[in-house]
Short mmCIF file of C-alpha atoms in Angstrom, two decimals:
data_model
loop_
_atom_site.label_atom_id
_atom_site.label_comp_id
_atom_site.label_asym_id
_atom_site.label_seq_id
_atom_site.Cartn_x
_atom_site.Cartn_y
_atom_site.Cartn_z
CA UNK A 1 -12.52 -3.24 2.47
CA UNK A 2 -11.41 -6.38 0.23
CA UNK A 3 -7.54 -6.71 -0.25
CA UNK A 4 -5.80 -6.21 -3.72
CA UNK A 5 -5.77 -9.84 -5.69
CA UNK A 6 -2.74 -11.56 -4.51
CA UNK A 7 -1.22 -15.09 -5.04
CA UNK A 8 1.38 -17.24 -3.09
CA UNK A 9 4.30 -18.62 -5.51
CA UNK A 10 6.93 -20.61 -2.75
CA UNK A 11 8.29 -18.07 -1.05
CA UNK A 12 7.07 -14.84 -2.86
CA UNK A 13 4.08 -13.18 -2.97
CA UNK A 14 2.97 -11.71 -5.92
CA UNK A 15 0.55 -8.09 -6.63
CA UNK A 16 -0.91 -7.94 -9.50
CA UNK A 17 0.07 -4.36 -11.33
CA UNK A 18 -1.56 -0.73 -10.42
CA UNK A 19 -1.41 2.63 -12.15
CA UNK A 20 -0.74 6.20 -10.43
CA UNK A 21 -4.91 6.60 -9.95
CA UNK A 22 -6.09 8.42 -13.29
CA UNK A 23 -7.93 11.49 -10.91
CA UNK A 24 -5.94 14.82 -11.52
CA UNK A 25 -8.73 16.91 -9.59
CA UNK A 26 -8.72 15.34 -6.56
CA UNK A 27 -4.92 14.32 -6.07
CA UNK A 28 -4.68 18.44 -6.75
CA UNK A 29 -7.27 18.53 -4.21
CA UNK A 30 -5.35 16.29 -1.79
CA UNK A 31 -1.97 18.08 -2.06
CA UNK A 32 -3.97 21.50 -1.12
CA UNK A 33 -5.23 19.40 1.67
CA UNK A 34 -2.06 18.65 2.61
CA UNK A 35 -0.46 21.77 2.53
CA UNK A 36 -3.23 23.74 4.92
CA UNK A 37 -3.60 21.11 7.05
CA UNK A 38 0.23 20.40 8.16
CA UNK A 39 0.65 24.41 8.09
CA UNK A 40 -2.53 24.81 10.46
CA UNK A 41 -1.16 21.92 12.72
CA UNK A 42 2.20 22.85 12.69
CA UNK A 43 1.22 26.79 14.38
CA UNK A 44 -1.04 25.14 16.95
CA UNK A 45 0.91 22.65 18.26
CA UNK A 46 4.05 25.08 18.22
CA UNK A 47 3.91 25.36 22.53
CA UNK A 48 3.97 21.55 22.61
CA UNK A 49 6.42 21.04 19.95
CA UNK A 50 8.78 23.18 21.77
CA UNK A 51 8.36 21.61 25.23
CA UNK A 52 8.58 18.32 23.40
CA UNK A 53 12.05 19.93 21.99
CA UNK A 54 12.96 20.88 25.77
CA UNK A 55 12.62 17.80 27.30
CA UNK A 56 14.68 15.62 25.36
CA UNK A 57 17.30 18.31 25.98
CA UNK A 58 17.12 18.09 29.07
CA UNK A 59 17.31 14.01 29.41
CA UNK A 60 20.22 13.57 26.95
CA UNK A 61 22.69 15.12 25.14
CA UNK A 62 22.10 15.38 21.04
CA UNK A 63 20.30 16.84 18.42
CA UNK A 64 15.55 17.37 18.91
CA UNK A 65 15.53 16.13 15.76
CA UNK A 66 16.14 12.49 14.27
CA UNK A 67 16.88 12.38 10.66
CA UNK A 68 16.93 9.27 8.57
CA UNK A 69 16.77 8.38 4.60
CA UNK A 70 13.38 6.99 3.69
CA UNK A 71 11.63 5.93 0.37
CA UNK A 72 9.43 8.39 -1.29
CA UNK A 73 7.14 9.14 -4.47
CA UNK A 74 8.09 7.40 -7.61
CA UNK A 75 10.90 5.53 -5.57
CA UNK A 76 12.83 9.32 -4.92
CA UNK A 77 14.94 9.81 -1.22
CA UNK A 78 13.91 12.19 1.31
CA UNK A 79 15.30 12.99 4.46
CA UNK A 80 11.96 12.23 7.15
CA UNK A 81 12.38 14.20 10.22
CA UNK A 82 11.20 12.61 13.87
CA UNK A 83 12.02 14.42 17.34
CA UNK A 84 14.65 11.99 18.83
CA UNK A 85 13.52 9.15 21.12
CA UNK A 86 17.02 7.57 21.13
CA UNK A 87 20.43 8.30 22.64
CA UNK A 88 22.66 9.85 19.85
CA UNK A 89 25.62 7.22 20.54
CA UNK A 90 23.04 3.81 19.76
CA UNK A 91 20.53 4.94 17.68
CA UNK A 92 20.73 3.34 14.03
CA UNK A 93 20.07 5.57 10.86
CA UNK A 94 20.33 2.99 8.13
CA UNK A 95 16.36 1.80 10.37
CA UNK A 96 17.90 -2.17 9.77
CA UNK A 97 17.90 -2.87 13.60
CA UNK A 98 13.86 -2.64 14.29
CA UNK A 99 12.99 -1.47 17.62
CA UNK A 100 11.45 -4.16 20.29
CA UNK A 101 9.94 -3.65 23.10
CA UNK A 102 12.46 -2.51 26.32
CA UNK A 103 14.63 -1.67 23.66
CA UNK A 104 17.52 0.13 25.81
CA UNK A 105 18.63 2.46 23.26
CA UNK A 106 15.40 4.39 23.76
CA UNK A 107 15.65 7.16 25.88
CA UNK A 108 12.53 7.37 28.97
CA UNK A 109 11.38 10.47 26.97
CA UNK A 110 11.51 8.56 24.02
CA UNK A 111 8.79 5.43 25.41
CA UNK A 112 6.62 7.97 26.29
CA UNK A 113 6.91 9.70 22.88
CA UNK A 114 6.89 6.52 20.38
CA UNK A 115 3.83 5.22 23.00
CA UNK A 116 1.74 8.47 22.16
CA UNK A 117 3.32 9.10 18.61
CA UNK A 118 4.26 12.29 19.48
CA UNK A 119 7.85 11.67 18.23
CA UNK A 120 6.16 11.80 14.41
CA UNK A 121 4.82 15.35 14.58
CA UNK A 122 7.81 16.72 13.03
CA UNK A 123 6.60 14.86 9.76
CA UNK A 124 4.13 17.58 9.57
CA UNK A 125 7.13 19.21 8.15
CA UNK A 126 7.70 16.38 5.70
CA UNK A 127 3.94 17.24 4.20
CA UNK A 128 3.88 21.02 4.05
CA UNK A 129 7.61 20.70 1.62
CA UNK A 130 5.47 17.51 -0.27
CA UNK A 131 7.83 15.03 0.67
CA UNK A 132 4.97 12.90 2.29
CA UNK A 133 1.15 13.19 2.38
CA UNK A 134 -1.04 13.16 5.70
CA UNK A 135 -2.84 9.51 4.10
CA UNK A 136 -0.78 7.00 1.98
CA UNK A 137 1.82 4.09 2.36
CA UNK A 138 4.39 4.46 5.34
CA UNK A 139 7.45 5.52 4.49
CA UNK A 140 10.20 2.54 4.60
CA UNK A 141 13.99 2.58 4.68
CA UNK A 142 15.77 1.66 1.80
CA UNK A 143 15.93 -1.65 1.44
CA UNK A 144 13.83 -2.69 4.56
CA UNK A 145 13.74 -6.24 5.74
CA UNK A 146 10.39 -7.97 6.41
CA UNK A 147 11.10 -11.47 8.02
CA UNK A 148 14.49 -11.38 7.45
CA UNK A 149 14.40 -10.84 4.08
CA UNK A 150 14.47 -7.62 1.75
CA UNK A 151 10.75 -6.13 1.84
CA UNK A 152 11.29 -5.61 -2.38
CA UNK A 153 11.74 -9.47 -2.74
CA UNK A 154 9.58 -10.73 -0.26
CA UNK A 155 6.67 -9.37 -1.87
CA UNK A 156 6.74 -8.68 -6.17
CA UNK A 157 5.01 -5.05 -6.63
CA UNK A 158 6.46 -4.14 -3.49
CA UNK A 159 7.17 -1.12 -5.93
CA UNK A 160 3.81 -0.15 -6.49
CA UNK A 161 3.06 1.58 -2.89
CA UNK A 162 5.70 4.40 -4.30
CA UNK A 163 3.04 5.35 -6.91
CA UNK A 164 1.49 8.20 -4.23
CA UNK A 165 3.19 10.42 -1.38
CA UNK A 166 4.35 8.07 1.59
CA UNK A 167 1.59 9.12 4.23
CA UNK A 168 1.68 9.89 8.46
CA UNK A 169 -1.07 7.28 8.46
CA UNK A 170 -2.31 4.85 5.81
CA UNK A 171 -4.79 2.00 5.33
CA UNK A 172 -2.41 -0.19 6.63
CA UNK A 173 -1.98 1.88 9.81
CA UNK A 174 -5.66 1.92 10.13
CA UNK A 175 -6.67 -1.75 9.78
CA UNK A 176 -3.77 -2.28 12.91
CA UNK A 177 -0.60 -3.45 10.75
CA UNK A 178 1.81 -1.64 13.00
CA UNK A 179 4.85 -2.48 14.50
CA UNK A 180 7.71 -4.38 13.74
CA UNK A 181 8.18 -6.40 10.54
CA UNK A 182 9.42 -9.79 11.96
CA UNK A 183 5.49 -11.87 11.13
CA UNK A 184 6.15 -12.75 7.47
CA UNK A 185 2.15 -13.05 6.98
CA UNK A 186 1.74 -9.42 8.99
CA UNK A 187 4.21 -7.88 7.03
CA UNK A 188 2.98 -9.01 3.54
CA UNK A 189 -0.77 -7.42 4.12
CA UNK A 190 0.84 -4.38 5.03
CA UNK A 191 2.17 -4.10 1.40
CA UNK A 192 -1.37 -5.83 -0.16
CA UNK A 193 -3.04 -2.92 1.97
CA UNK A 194 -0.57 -0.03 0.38
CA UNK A 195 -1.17 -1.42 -3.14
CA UNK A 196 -4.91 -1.29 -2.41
CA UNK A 197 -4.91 2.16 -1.14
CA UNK A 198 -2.74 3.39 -4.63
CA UNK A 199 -5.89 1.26 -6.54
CA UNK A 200 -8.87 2.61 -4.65
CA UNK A 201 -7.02 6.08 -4.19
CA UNK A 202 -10.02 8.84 -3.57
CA UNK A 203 -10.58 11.81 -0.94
CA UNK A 204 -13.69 9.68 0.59
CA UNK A 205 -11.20 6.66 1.42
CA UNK A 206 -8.20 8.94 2.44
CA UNK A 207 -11.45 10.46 5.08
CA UNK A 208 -12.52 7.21 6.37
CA UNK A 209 -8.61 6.12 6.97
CA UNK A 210 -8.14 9.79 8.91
CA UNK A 211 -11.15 9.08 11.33
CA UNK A 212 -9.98 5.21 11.73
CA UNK A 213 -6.52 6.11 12.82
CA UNK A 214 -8.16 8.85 15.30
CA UNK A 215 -10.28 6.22 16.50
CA UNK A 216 -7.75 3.76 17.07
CA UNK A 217 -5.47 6.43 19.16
CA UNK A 218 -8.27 7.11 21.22
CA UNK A 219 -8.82 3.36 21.85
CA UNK A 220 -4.50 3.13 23.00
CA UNK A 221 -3.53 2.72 19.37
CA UNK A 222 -4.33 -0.86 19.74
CA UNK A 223 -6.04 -1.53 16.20
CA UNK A 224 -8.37 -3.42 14.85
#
């Protein structure tokens, strides 16, 4: 997969413009895709759901849920929903202050579910309502920093990725860009990648970035 045509001016990086992808049919498609799929998912992993839901009751005090402001289609809020892998009194719902590695605000329920991803199954949620999509662009904050700078200036077209339904995977996700956004380089092909995904948008590429993301879980969620 080749990256969208990009070019370094000093500091910024700069994406050449994209369209919402000119396929009615198949974004209709899609959206039906999404909506049997998260329902499906969402009644067979009820049982683990609710022992998910039990166990960080039992650890610490607070809410199952997490609930945070993200960016969505066409630049619109929505409230994302995550089960809870932080205590209530440090957690951060403005998503400025990244998560690192031993991070102490994270409960011990909460390694175990970022580790696995389990904590993101509530987003299933998030796709049945049409908030998000099961492919496309991660959903950011508002006004996310990449390398200690605002994601929107950092990289010109950042605005482009909101052209489709922010995704539980995309072909970011799959090519490995994961984690925090501290690498300046790392965090700039993460946007290239979204752009590319809104310019090569079809139901074969949203496929082959479904079975890359299995494959990488399987493999420890390591990448590639």
């Amino acid at each position: 997969m080749q990256s969208s045509s990009t070019y370094d001016v000093r500091a910024n990086v700069f994406i050449t413009p994209v369209a919402v992808p000119d396929m009615p049919v198949q974004l209709a498609v899609k959206r039906l895709i999404d909506i049997l799929v998260s329902g499906f998912m969402l009644v067979l992993l009820a049982p683990v759901l609710a022992l998910i839901a039990l166990a960080i009751k039992w650890e610490s005090r607070g809410p199952v849920l997490f609930r945070q402001m993200r960016t969505g289609r066409y630049e619109v809020p929505f409230e994302i929903l995550k089960f809870r892998s932080m205590y209530t009194d440090r957690g951060d719902r403005t998503g400025v202050m990244q998560t690192v590695d031993g991070d102490p605000r994270v409960t011990r329920i909460g390694r175990f579910l970022r580790k696995t991803n389990l904590d993101e199954i509530p987003q299933l949620f998030n796709v049945l309502i049409g908030d998000m999509s099961l492919v496309g662009p991660r959903p950011h904050v508002p006004d996310m920093l990449a390398a200690g700078r605002v994601y929107s200036d950092l990289v010109q077209g950042y605005e482009y990725r909101h052209l489709m339904r922010p995704g539980l995977t995309g072909l970011s996700q799959a090519r490995g860009l994961r984690g925090p956004t501290v690498q300046r380089w790392k965090a700039i092909r993460r946007i290239v990648c979204d752009v590319e995904y809104v310019r090569r948008f079809s139901l074969l590429l949203d496929m082959k970035i479904i079975l890359r993301t299995i494959s990488n879980e399987l493999r420890g969620g390591t990448g590639f």
